[in-house]
CSV table of C-alpha atoms in Angstrom, one decimal:
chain,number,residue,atom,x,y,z
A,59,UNK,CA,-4.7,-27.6,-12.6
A,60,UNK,CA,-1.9,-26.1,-10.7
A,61,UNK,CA,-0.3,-29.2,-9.8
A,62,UNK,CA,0.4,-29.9,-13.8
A,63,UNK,CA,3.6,-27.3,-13.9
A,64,UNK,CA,4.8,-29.4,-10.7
A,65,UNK,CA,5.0,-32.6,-12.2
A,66,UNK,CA,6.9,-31.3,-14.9
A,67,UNK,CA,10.6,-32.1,-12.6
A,68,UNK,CA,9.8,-35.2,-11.9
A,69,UNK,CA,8.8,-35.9,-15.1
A,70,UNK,CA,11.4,-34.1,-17.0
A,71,UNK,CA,14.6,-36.1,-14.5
A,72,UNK,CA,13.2,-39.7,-15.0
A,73,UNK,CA,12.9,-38.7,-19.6
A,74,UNK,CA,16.3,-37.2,-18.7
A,75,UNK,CA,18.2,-39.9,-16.6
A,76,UNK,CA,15.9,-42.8,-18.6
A,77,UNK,CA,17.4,-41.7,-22.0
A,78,UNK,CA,21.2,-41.8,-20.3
A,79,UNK,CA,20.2,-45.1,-18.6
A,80,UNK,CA,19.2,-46.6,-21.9
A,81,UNK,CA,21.7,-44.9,-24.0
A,82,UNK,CA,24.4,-46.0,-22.0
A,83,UNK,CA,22.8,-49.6,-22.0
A,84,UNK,CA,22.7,-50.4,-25.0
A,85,UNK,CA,25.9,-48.3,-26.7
A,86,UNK,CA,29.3,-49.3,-26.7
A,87,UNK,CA,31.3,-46.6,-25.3
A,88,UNK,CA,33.0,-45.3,-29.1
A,89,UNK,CA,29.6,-45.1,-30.2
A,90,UNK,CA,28.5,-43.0,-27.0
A,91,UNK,CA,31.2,-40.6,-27.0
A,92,UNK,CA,30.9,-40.7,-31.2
A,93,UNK,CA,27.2,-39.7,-30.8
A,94,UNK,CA,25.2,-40.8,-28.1
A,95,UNK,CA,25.8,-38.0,-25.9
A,96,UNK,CA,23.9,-36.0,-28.3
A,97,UNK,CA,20.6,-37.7,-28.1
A,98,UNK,CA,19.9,-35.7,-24.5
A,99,UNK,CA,20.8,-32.0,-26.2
A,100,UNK,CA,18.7,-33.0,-29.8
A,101,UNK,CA,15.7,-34.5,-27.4
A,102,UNK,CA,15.8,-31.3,-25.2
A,103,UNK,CA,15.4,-29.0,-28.1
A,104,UNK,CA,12.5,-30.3,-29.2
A,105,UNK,CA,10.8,-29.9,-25.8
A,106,UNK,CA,12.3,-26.5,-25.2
A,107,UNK,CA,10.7,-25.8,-28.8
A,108,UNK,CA,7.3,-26.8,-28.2
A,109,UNK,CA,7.3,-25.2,-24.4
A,110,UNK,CA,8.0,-22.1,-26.4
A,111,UNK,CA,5.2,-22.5,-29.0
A,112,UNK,CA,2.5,-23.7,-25.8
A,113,UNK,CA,3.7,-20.3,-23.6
A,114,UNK,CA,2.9,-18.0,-26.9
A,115,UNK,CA,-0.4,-19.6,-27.3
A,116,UNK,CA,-1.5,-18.9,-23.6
A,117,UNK,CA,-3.4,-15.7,-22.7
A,118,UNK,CA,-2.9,-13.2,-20.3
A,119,UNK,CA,-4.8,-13.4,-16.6
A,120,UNK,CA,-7.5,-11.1,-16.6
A,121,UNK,CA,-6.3,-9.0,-13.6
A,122,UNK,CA,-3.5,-8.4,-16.2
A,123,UNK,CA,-5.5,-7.7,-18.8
A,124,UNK,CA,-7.8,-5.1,-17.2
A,125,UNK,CA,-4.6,-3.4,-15.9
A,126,UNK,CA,-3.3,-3.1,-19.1
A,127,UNK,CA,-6.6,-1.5,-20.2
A,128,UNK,CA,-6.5,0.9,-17.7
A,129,UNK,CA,-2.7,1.9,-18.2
A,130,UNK,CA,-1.8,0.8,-15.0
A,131,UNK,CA,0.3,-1.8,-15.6
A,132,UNK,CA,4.0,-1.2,-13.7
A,133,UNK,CA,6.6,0.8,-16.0
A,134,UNK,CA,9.9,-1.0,-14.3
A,135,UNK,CA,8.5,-3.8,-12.4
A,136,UNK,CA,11.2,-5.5,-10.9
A,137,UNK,CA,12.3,-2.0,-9.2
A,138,UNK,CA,8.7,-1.7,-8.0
A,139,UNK,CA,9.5,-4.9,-6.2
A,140,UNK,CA,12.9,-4.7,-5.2
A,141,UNK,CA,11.9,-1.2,-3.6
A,142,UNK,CA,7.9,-2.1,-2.1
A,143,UNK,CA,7.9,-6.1,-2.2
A,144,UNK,CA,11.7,-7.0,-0.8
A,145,UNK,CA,10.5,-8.2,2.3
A,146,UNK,CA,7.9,-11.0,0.8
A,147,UNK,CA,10.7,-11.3,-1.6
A,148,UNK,CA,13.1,-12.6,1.1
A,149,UNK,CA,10.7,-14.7,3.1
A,150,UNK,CA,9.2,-16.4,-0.5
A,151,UNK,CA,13.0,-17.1,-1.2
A,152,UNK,CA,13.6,-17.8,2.6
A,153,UNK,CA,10.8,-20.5,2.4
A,154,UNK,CA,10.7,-22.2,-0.9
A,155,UNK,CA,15.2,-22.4,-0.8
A,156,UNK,CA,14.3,-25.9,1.5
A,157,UNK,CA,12.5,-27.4,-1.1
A,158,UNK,CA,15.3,-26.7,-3.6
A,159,UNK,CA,17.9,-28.0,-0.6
A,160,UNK,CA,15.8,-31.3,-0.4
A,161,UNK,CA,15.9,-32.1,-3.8
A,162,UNK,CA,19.0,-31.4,-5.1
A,163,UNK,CA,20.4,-33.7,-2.0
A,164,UNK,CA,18.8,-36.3,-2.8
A,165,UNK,CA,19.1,-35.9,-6.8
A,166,UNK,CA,22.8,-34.6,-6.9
A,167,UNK,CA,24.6,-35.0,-3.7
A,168,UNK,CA,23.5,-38.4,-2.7
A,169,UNK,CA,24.1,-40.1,-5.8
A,170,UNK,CA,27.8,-38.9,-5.4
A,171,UNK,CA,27.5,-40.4,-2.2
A,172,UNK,CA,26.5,-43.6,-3.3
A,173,UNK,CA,28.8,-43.7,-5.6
A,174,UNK,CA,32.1,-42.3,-4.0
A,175,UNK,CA,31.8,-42.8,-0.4
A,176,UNK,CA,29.7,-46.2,-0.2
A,177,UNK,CA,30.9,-47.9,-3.6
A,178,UNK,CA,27.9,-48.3,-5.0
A,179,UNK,CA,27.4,-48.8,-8.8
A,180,UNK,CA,25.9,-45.7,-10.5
A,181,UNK,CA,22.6,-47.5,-12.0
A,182,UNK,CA,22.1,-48.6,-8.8
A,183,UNK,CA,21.7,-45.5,-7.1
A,184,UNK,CA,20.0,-43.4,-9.7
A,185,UNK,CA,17.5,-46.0,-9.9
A,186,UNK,CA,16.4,-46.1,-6.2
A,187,UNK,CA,16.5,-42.2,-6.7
A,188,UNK,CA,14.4,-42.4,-9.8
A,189,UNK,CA,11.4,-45.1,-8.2
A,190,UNK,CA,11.3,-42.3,-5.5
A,191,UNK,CA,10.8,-39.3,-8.1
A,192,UNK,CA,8.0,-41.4,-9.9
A,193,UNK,CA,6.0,-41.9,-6.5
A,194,UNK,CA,6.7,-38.3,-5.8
A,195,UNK,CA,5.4,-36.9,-9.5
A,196,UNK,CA,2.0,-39.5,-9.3
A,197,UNK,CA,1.3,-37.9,-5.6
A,198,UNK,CA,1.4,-34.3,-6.8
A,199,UNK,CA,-2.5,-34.1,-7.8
A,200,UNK,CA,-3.2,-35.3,-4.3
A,201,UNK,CA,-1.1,-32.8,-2.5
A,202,UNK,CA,-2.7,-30.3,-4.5
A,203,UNK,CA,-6.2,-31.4,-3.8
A,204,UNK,CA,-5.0,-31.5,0.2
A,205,UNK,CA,-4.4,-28.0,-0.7
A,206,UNK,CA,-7.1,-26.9,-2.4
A,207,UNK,CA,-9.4,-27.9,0.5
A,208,UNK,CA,-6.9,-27.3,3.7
A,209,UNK,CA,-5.1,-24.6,2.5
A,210,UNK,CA,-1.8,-23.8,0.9
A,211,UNK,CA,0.5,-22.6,3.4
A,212,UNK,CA,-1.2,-25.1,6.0
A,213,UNK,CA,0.6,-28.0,3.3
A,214,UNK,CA,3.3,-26.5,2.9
A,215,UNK,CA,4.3,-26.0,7.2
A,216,UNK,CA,3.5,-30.0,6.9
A,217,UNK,CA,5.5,-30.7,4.3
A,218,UNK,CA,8.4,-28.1,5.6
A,219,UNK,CA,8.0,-29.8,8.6
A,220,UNK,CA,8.4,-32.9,7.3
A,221,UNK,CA,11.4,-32.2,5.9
A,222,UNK,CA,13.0,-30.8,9.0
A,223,UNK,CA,12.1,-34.5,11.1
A,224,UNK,CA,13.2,-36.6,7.9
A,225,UNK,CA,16.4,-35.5,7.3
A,226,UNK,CA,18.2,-37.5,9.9
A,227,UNK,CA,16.5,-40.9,9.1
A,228,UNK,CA,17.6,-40.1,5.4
A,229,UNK,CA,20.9,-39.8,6.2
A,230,UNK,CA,21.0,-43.0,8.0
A,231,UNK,CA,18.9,-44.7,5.7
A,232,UNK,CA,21.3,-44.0,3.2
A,233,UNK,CA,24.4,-44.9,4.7
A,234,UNK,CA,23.1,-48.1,5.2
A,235,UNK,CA,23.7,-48.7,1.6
A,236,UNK,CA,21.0,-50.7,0.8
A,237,UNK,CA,18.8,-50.2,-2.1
A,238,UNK,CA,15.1,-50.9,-0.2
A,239,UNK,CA,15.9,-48.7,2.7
A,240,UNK,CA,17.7,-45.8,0.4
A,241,UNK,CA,14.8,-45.8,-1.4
A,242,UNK,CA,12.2,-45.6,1.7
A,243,UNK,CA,14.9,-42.4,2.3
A,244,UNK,CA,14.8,-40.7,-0.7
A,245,UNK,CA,10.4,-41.5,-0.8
A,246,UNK,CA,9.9,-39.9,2.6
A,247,UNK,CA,11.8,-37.0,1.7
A,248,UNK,CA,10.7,-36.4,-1.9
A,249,UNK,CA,7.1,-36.5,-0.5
A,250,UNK,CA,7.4,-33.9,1.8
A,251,UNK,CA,9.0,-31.9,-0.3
A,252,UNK,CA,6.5,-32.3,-2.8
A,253,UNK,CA,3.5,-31.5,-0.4
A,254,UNK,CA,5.6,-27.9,-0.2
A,255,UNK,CA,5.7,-27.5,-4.0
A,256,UNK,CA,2.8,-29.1,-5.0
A,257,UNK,CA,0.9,-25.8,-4.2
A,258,UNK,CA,4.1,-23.4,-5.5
A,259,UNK,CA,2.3,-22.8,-8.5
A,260,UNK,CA,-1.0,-21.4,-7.5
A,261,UNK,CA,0.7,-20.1,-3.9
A,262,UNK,CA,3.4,-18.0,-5.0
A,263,UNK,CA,2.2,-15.5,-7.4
A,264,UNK,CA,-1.4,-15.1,-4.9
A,265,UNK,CA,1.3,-13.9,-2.8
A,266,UNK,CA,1.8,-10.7,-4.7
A,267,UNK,CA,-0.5,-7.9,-6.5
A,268,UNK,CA,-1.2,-8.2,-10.0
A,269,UNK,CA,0.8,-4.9,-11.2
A,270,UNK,CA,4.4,-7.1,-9.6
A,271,UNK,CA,2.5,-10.9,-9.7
A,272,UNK,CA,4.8,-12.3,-12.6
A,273,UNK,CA,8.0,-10.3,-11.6
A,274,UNK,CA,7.6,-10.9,-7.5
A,275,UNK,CA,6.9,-14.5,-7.7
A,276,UNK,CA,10.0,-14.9,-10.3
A,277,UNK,CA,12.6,-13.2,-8.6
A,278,UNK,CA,11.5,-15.3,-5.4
A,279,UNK,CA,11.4,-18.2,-7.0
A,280,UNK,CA,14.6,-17.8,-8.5
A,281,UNK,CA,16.3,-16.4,-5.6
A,282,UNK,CA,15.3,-19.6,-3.6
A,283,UNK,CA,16.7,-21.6,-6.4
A,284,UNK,CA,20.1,-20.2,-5.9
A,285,UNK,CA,20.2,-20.6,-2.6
A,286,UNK,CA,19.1,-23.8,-1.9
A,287,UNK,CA,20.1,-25.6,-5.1
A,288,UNK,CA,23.0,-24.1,-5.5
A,289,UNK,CA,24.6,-24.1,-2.4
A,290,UNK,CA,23.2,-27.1,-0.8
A,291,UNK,CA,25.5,-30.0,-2.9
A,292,UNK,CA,28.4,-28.1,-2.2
A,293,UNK,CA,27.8,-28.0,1.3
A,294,UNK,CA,27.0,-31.5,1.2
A,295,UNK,CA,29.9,-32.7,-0.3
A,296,UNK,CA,32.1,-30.5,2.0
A,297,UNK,CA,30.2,-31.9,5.1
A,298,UNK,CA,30.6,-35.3,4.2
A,299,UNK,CA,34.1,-35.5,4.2
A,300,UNK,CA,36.0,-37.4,6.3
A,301,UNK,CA,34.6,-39.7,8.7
A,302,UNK,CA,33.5,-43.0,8.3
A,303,UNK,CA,30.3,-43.2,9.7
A,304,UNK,CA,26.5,-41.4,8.2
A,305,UNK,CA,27.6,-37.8,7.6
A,306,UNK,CA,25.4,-36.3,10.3
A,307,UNK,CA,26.6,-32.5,9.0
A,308,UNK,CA,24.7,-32.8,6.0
A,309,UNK,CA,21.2,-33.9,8.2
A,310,UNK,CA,21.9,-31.1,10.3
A,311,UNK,CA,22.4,-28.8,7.5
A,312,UNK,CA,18.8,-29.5,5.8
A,313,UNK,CA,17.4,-29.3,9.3
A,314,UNK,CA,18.2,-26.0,9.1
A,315,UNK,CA,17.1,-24.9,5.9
A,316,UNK,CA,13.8,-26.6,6.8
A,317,UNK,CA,13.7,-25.2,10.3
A,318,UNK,CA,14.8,-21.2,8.5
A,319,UNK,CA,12.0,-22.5,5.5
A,320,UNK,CA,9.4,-23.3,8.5
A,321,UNK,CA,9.6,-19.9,10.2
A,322,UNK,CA,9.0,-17.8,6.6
A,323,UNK,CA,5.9,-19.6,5.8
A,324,UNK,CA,4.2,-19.0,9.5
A,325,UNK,CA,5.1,-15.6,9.1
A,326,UNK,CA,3.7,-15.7,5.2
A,327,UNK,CA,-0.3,-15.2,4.5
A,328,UNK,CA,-2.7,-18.0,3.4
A,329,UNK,CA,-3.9,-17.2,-0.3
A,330,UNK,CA,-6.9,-19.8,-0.7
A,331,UNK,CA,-10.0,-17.6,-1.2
A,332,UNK,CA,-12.5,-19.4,1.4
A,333,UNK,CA,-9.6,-20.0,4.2
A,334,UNK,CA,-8.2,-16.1,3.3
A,335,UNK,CA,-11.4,-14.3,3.7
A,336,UNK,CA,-12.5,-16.5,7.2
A,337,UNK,CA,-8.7,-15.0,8.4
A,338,UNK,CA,-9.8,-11.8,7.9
A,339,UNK,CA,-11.2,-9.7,11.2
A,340,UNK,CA,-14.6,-8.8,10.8
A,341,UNK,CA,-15.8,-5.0,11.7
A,342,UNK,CA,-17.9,-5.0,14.9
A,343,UNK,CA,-20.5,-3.6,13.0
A,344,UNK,CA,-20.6,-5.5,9.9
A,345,UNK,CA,-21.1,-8.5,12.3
A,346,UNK,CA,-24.9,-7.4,13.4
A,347,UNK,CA,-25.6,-6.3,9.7
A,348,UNK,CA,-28.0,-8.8,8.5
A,349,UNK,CA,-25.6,-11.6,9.5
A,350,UNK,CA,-23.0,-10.1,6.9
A,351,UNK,CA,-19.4,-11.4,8.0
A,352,UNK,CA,-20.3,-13.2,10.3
A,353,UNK,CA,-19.2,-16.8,9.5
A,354,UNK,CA,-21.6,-20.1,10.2
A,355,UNK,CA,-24.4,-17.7,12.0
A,356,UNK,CA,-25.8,-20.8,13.6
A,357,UNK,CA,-22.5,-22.5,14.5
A,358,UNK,CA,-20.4,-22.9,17.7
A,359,UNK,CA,-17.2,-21.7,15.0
A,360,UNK,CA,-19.4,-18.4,14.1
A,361,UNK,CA,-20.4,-17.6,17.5
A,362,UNK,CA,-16.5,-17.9,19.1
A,363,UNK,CA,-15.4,-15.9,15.9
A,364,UNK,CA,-17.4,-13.1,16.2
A,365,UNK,CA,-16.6,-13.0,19.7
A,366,UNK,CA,-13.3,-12.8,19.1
A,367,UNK,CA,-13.5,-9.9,17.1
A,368,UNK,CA,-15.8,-7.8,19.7
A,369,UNK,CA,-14.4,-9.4,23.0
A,370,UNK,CA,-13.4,-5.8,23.6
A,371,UNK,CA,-16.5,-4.0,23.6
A,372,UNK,CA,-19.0,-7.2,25.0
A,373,UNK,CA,-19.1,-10.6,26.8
A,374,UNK,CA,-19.4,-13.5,24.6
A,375,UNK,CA,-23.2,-14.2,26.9
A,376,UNK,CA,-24.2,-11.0,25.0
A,377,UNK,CA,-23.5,-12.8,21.5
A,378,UNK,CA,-25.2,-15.6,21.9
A,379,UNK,CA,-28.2,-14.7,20.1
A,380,UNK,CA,-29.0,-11.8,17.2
A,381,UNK,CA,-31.8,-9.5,18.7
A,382,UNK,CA,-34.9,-9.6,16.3
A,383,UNK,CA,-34.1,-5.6,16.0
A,384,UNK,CA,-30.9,-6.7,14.5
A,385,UNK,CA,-29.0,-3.9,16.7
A,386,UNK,CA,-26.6,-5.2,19.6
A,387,UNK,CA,-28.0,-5.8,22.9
A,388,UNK,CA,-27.9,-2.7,24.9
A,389,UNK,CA,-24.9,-2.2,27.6
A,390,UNK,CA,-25.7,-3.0,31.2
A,391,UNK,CA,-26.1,-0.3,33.2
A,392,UNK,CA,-22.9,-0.5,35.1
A,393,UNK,CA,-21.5,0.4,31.7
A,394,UNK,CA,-23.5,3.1,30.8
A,395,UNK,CA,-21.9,4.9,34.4
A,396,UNK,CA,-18.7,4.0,33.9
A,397,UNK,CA,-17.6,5.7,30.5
A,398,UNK,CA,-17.6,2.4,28.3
């Protein structure tokens, strides 16, 4: 169910641009700026009315809940972060800021584009942009499955990658002006942007302890939010000037947040319990303890794990099979004499 929160954009900009594309249809232009205009603010009161009355009606996590039973919960959490948490603040910031760069290119600065630069009429372009958005809010449940099974920071290094190899083609995609090729432009790169934030809601607040989980994962998102959507049309727009050709600038521009994006989620953990806990290094010990921690104790995986963890005090040809007594082989003698 994480996926739901994610569909929410996509779903919200096509009920958003829909009700200007039909308003703007089928009123004259007196009775648009007479009231028209209004529908959009009366229609997003109501939803921003009932998101307030489905938030109250949700409970509290029960990691919350049993700190708040226990008095632990954080007196001034977001200084607890700013002060203990600023570094995973910065890289979840660092990270998710490309997603927010992707999007708002192809939502905001290429429809100015498209409009300005190539001549394009305006329902043109925001309906190649909305066909994209559609495919990109139906594949969310099956990034998030991908996810649920791979891993979430392995999908979102694909779909940062992704990004980072699609922005050129977008930019030339979109200069051809069009509409088929725009939109295979704006799909590629609303997918892999949405195999990145498919998982954001489930990924991002794993990332932090319970006592910091809302505050941490806010302040990050939030912070990525500014500097990728805000910053990335009006770079865009200021790259794109001049020149008659695709605005190469702008691809090389999201390259870079997606490259900068790629290099905070290798150096962030993975969350999902079962990949999370086979990361983990195993105690030497613990690994001869009635086959505790010791992953797949028939497989070939199992047997080059644990190996891995006690390469330092045996040969892997001493691992190869659990002594009945369930202690380690003994040492060889050569061993024994020299100290190890």
């Amino acid at each position: 169910m994480g996926e739901l929160p994610q569909i929410g954009p996509a779903v919200g900009f096509l009920l958003a641009n829909g009700t200007m594309l039909g308003l703007t249809a089928g009123l004259s232009d007196a009775e648009f700026r007479s009231w028209g205009w209004r529908v959009p603010f009366w229609a997003a009161g109501l939803l921003a009315a009932g998101g307030l009355l489905l938030r109250s009606s949700l409970a509290e996590t029960p990691q919350f809940e049993e700190l708040s039973a226990s008095g632990r919960r954080a007196g001034a959490p977001l200084t607890e972060v700013v002060r203990d948490h600023w570094r995973l603040v910065l890289l979840t910031a660092g990270a998710l800021a490309v997603g927010y760069a992707v999007f708002y290119a192809v939502s905001t600065w290429a429809l100015a584009y498209g409009t300005g630069r190539l001549g394009l009429s305006g329902p043109v372009m925001l309906s190649c942009v909305m066909a994209a958005v559609a495919v990109m809010g139906a594949a969310t449940p099956f990034a998030a499955l991908l996810a649920d099974r791979w891993g979430r920071r392995t999908l979102c290094l694909a779909g940062c990658a992704g990004c980072a190899l699609w922005m050129f083609p977008l930019v030339a995609l979109l200069h051809t002006a069009w509409p088929p090729l725009m939109f295979l432009g704006f799909l590629g790169a609303l997918l892999a942007f949405i195999t990145m934030f498919a998982v954001v809601s489930a990924y991002l607040p794993e990332l932090y302890e319970p006592r910091v989980r809302c505050t941490g994962a806010a302040v990050g998102y939030n912070l990525a939010g500014v500097l990728g959507g805000a910053l990335t049309p009006l770079a865009a727009t200021a790259l794109s000037e001049g020149g008659s050709g695709p605005p190469w600038g702008v691809a090389a521009y999201l390259t870079l947040v997606a490259l900068v994006g790629l290099g905070c989620f290798a150096l962030l953990p993975e969350t999902l319990p079962a990949r999370a806990a086979a990361e983990e290094p195993v105690p030497a010990g613990e690994a001869w303890k009635n086959g505790e921690g010791r992953p797949g104790r028939g497989s070939r995986a199992g047997r080059r794990r644990v190996c891995r963890v006690r390469r330092r005090c045996c040969p892997s040809r001493f691992l190869r099979r659990r002594p009945r007594s369930g202690r380690p082989p003994a040492r060889p003698a050569a061993w024994r004499r020299s100290g190890w």
